[in-house]
CSV table of C-alpha atoms in Angstrom, one decimal:
chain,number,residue,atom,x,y,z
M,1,UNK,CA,-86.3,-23.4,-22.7
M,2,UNK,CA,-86.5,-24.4,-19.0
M,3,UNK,CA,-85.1,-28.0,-20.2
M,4,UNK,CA,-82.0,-26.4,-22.1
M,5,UNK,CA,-81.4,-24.0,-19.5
M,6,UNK,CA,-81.2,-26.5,-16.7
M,7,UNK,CA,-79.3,-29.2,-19.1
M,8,UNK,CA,-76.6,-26.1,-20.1
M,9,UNK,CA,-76.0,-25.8,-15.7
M,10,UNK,CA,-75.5,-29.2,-15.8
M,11,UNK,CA,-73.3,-29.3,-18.1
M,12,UNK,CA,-71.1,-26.4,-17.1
M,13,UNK,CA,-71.3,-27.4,-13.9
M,14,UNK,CA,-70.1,-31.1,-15.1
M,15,UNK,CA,-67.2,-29.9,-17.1
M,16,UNK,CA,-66.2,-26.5,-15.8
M,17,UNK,CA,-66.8,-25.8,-12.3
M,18,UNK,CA,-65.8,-28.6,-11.0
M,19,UNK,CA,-62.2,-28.8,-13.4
M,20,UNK,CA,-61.3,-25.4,-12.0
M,21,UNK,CA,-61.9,-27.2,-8.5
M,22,UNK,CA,-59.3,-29.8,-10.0
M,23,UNK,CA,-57.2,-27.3,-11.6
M,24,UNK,CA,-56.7,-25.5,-8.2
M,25,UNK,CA,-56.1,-28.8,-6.2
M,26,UNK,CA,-53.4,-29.7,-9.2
M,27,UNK,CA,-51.6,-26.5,-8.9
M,28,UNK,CA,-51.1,-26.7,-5.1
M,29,UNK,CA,-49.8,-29.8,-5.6
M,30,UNK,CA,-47.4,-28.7,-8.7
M,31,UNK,CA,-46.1,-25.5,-6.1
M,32,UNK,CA,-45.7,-27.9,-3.3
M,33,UNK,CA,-43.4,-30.6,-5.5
M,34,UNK,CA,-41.5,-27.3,-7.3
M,35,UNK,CA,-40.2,-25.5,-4.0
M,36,UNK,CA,-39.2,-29.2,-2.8
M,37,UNK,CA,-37.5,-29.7,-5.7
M,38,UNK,CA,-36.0,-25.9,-5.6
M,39,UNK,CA,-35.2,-27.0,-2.2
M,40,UNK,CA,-33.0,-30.3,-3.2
M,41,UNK,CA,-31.4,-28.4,-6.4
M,42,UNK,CA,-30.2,-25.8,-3.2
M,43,UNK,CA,-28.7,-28.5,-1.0
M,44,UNK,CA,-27.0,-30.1,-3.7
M,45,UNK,CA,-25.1,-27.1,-5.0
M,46,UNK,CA,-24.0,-26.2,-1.2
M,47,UNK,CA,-23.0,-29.6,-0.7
M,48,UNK,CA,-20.6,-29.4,-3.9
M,49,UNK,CA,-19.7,-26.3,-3.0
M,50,UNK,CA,-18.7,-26.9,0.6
M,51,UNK,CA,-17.0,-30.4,-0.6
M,52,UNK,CA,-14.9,-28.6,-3.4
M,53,UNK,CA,-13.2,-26.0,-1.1
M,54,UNK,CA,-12.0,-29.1,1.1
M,55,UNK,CA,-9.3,-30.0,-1.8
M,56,UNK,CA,-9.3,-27.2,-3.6
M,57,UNK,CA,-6.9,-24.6,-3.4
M,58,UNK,CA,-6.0,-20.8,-5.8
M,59,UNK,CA,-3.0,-20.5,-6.5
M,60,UNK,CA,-0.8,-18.0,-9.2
M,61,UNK,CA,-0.1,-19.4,-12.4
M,62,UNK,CA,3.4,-19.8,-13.6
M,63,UNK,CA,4.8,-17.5,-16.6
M,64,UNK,CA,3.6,-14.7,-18.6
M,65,UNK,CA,3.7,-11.1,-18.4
M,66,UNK,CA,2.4,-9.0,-15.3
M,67,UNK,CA,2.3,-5.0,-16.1
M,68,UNK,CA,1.2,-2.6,-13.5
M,69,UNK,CA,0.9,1.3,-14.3
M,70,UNK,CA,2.1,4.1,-12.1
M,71,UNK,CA,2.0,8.2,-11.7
M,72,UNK,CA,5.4,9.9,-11.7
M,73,UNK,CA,8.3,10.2,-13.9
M,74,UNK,CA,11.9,7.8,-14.9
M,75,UNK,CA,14.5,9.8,-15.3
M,76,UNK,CA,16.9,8.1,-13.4
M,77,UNK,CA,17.1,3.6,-13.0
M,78,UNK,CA,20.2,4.3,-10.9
M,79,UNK,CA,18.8,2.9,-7.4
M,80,UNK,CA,21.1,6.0,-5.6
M,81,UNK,CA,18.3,8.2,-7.2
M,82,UNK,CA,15.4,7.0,-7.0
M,83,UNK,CA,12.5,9.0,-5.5
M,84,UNK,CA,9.9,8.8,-7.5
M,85,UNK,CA,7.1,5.7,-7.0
M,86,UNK,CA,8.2,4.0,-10.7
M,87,UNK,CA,11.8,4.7,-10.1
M,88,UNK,CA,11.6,3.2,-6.7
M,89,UNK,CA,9.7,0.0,-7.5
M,90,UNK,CA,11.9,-0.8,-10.5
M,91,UNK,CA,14.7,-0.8,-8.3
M,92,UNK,CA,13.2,-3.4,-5.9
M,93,UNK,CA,12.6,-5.3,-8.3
M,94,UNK,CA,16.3,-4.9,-10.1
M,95,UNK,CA,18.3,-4.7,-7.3
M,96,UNK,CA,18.7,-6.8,-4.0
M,97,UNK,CA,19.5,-5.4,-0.5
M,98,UNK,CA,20.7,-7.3,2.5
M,99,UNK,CA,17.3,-7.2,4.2
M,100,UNK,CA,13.6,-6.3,2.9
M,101,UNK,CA,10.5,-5.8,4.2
M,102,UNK,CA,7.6,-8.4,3.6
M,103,UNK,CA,4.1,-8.2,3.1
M,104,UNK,CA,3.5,-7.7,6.7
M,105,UNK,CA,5.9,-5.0,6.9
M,106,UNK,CA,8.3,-7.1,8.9
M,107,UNK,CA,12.1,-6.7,8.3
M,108,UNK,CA,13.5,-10.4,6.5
M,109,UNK,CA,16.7,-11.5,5.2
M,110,UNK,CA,17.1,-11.1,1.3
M,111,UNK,CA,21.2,-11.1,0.9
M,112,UNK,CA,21.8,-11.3,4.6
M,113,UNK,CA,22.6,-14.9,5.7
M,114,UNK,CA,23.2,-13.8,9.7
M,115,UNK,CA,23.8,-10.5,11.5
M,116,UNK,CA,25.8,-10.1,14.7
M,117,UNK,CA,25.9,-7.4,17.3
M,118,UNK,CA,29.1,-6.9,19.6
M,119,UNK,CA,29.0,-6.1,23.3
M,120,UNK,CA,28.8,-2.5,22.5
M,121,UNK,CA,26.0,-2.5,20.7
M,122,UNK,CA,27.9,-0.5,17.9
M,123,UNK,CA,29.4,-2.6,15.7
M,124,UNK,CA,27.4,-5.1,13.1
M,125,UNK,CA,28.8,-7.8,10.9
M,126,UNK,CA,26.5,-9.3,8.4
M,127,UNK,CA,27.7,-12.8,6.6
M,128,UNK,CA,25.7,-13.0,3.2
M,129,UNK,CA,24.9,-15.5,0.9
M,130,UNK,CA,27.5,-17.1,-1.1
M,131,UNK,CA,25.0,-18.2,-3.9
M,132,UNK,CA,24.2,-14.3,-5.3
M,133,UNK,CA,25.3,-13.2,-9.1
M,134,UNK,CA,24.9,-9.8,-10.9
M,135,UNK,CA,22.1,-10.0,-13.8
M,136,UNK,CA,25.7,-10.5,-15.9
M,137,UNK,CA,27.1,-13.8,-14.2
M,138,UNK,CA,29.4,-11.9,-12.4
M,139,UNK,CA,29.1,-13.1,-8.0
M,140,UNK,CA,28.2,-10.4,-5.9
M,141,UNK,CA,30.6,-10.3,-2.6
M,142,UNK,CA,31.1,-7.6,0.1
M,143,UNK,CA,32.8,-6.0,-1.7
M,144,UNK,CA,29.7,-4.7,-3.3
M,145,UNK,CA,28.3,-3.3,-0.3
M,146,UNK,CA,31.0,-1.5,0.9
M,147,UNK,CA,31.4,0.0,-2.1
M,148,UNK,CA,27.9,0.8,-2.5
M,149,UNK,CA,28.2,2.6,1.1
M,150,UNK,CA,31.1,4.3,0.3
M,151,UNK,CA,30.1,5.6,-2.5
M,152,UNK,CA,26.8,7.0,-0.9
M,153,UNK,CA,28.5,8.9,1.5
M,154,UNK,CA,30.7,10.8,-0.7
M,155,UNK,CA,29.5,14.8,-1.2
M,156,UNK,CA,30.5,14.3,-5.1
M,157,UNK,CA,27.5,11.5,-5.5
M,158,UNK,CA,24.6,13.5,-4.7
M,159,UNK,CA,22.6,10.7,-2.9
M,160,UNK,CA,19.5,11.5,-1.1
M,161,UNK,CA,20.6,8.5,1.4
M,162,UNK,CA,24.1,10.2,2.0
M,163,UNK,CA,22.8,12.0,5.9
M,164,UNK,CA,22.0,8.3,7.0
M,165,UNK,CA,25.7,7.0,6.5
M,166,UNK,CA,27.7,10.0,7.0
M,167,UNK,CA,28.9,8.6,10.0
M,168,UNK,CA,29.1,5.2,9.9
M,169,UNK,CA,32.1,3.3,8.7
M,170,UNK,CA,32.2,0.2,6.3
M,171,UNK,CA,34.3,-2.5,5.3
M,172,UNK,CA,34.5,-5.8,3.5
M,173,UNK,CA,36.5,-8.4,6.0
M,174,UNK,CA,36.1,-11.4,3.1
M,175,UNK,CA,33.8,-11.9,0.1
M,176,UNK,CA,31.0,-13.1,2.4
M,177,UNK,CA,31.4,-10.8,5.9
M,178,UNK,CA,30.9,-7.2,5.8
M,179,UNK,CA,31.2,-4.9,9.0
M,180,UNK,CA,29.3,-1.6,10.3
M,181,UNK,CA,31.0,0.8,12.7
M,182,UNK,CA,28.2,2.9,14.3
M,183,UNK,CA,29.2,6.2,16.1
M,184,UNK,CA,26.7,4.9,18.8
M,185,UNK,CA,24.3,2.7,19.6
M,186,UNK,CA,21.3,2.3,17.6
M,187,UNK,CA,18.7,-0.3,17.9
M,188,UNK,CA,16.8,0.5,14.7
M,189,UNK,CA,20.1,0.2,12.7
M,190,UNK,CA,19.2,-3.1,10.9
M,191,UNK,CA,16.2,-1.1,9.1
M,192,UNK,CA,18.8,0.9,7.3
M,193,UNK,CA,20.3,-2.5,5.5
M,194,UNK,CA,17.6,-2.3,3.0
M,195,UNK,CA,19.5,0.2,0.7
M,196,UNK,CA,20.1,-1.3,-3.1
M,197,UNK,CA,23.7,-2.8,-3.7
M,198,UNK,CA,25.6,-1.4,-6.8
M,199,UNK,CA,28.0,-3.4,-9.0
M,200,UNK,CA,31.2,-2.7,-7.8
M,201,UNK,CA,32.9,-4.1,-10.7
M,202,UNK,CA,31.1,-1.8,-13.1
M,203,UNK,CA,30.6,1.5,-11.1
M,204,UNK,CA,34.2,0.8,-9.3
M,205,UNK,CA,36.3,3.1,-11.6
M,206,UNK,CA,33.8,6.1,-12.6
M,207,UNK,CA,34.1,9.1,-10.8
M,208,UNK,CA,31.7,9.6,-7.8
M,209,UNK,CA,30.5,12.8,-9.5
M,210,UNK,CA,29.5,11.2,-13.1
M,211,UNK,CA,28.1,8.1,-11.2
M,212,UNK,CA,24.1,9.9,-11.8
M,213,UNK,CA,24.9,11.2,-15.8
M,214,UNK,CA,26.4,7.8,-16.4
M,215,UNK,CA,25.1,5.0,-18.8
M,216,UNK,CA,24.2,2.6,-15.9
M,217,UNK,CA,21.6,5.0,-14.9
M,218,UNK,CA,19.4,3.9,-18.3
M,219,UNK,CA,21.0,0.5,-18.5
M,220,UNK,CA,21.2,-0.9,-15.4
M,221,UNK,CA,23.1,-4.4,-14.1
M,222,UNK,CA,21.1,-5.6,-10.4
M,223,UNK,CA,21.2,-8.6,-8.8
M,224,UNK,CA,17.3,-8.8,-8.2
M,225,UNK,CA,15.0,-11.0,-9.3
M,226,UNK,CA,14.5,-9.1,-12.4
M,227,UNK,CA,16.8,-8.1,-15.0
M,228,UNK,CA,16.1,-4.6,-17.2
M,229,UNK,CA,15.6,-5.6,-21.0
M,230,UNK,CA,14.3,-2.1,-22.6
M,231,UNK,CA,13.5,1.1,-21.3
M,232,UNK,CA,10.4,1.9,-24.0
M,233,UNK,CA,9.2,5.9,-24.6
M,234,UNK,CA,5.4,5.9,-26.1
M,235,UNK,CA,5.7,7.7,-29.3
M,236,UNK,CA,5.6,11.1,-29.2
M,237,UNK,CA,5.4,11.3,-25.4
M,238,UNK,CA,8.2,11.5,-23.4
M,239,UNK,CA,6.9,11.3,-20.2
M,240,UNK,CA,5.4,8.1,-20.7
M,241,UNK,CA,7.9,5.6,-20.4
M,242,UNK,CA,7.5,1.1,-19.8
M,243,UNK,CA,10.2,-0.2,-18.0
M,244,UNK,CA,10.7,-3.9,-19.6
M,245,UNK,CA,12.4,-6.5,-17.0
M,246,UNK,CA,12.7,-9.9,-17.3
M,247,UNK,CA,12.8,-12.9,-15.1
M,248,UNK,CA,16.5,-13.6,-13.9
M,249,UNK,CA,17.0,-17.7,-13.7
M,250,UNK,CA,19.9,-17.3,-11.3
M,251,UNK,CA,18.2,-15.6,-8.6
M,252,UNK,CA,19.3,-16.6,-4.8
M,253,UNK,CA,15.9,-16.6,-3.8
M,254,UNK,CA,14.9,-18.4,-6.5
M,255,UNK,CA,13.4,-18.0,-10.3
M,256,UNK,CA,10.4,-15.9,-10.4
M,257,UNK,CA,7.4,-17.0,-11.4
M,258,UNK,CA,6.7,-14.5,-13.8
M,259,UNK,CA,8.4,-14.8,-17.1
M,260,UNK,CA,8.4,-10.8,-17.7
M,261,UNK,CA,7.4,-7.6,-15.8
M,262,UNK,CA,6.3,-4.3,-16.6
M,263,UNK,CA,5.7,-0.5,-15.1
């Protein structure tokens, strides 16, 4: 029994003790060679990474269909009118203006070529772009924005902008010029040129006082860089309403680069 019981240490000694000690040793060495390869497998990835954003670059897609929702109602697309969040941003986007505000909130050109001031600080001719067309081919002149101005400051239209040209006199010298005759001096003045120019030629014989009730004010004709298509009412619910536009090819500023817009 003494025999057997020293031969079984032996052998447990012989074939397990010491392969734990082995098994131990192994498994630092296996921990060691996984973190240095985790390591590696790390370095490579930033290095791809880091080498990828040297030529590469995101950029917007060309085409399809870009639909944002809003809160607040349509009842009017008639730019003159527009109060409302919906109503306003469909008429940016319909209708052009001599100046506009960018992203950064700074005041740019849009129709508005030049702008010059004369000694007395009072009166302001604009030139504007020769290359602009109404969403129906027809070219869009000075004309246009004195009408537009005129027609704001008459008591019969009803426009909300009608206090801030009461007093300020308009006129078309040729299709590209167009003058402002201030009753004074005002240096914020050019940050009032970003009122939405009407069609002349379509609006140009219908009474001041019909202008909001009239047909234009569902179908409207802009010169922006979207054209209205459909004005859609969801089923049984007439508060919800999708203003369709489409992209207008012969925008001054160039095609958009979305094919179709919704709100």
């Amino acid at each position: 029994m003494r025999r057997l019981e020293k031969a079984s240490a032996r052998h447990a000694h012989e074939y397990l003790v010491k392969r734990l000690d082995t098994i131990r040793i192994a498994r630092r060495h296996i921990a060691q060679w996984l973190i240095l390869v985790s390591v590696l497998i790390g370095a490579t990835g930033l290095q791809l990474t880091w080498a990828q954003s040297s030529y590469q670059t995101v950029g917007a897609g060309e085409g399809g269909t870009y639909a944002e929702a809003m809160t607040g109602q349509i009842d009017t697309l008639n730019p003159l009118y527009a109060t409302t969040e919906p109503e306003v941003a469909a008429s940016r986007l319909m209708f052009s203006s001599l100046y506009t505000f960018d992203t950064a909130g700074t005041l740019s050109k849009s129709l508005a070529e030049s702008m010059e001031v004369d000694e007395s600080g009072k009166i302001y001719t604009v030139t504007i772009r020769s290359n602009a067309f109404w969403h129906d081919g027809t070219p869009l002149t000075a004309n246009d924005i004195a009408f537009t101005i005129n027609l704001i400051k008459k008591p019969a239209a009803m426009s909300p902008l009608r206090i801030n040209w009461q007093d300020v006199e308009v006129r078309a010298v040729d299709d590209t010029t167009v003058e402002f005759r201030l009753p004074a001096q005002y240096a914020a003045f050019p940050h009032a040129l970003t009122f939405a120019v009407l069609p002349s030629h379509i609006l140009g014989d219908i009474p001041a006082g019909a202008i909001r009730e009239n047909t234009f004010s569902r179908y409207p004709v802009g010169s922006g860089p979207f054209a209205f298509r459909l004005l859609q009412t969801s089923g049984s619910q007439e508060d919800y309403k999708i203003v369709q536009m489409s992209a207008f090819d012969n925008y001054f500023m160039g095609e958009p680069v979305v094919n179709r817009l919704e709100i």
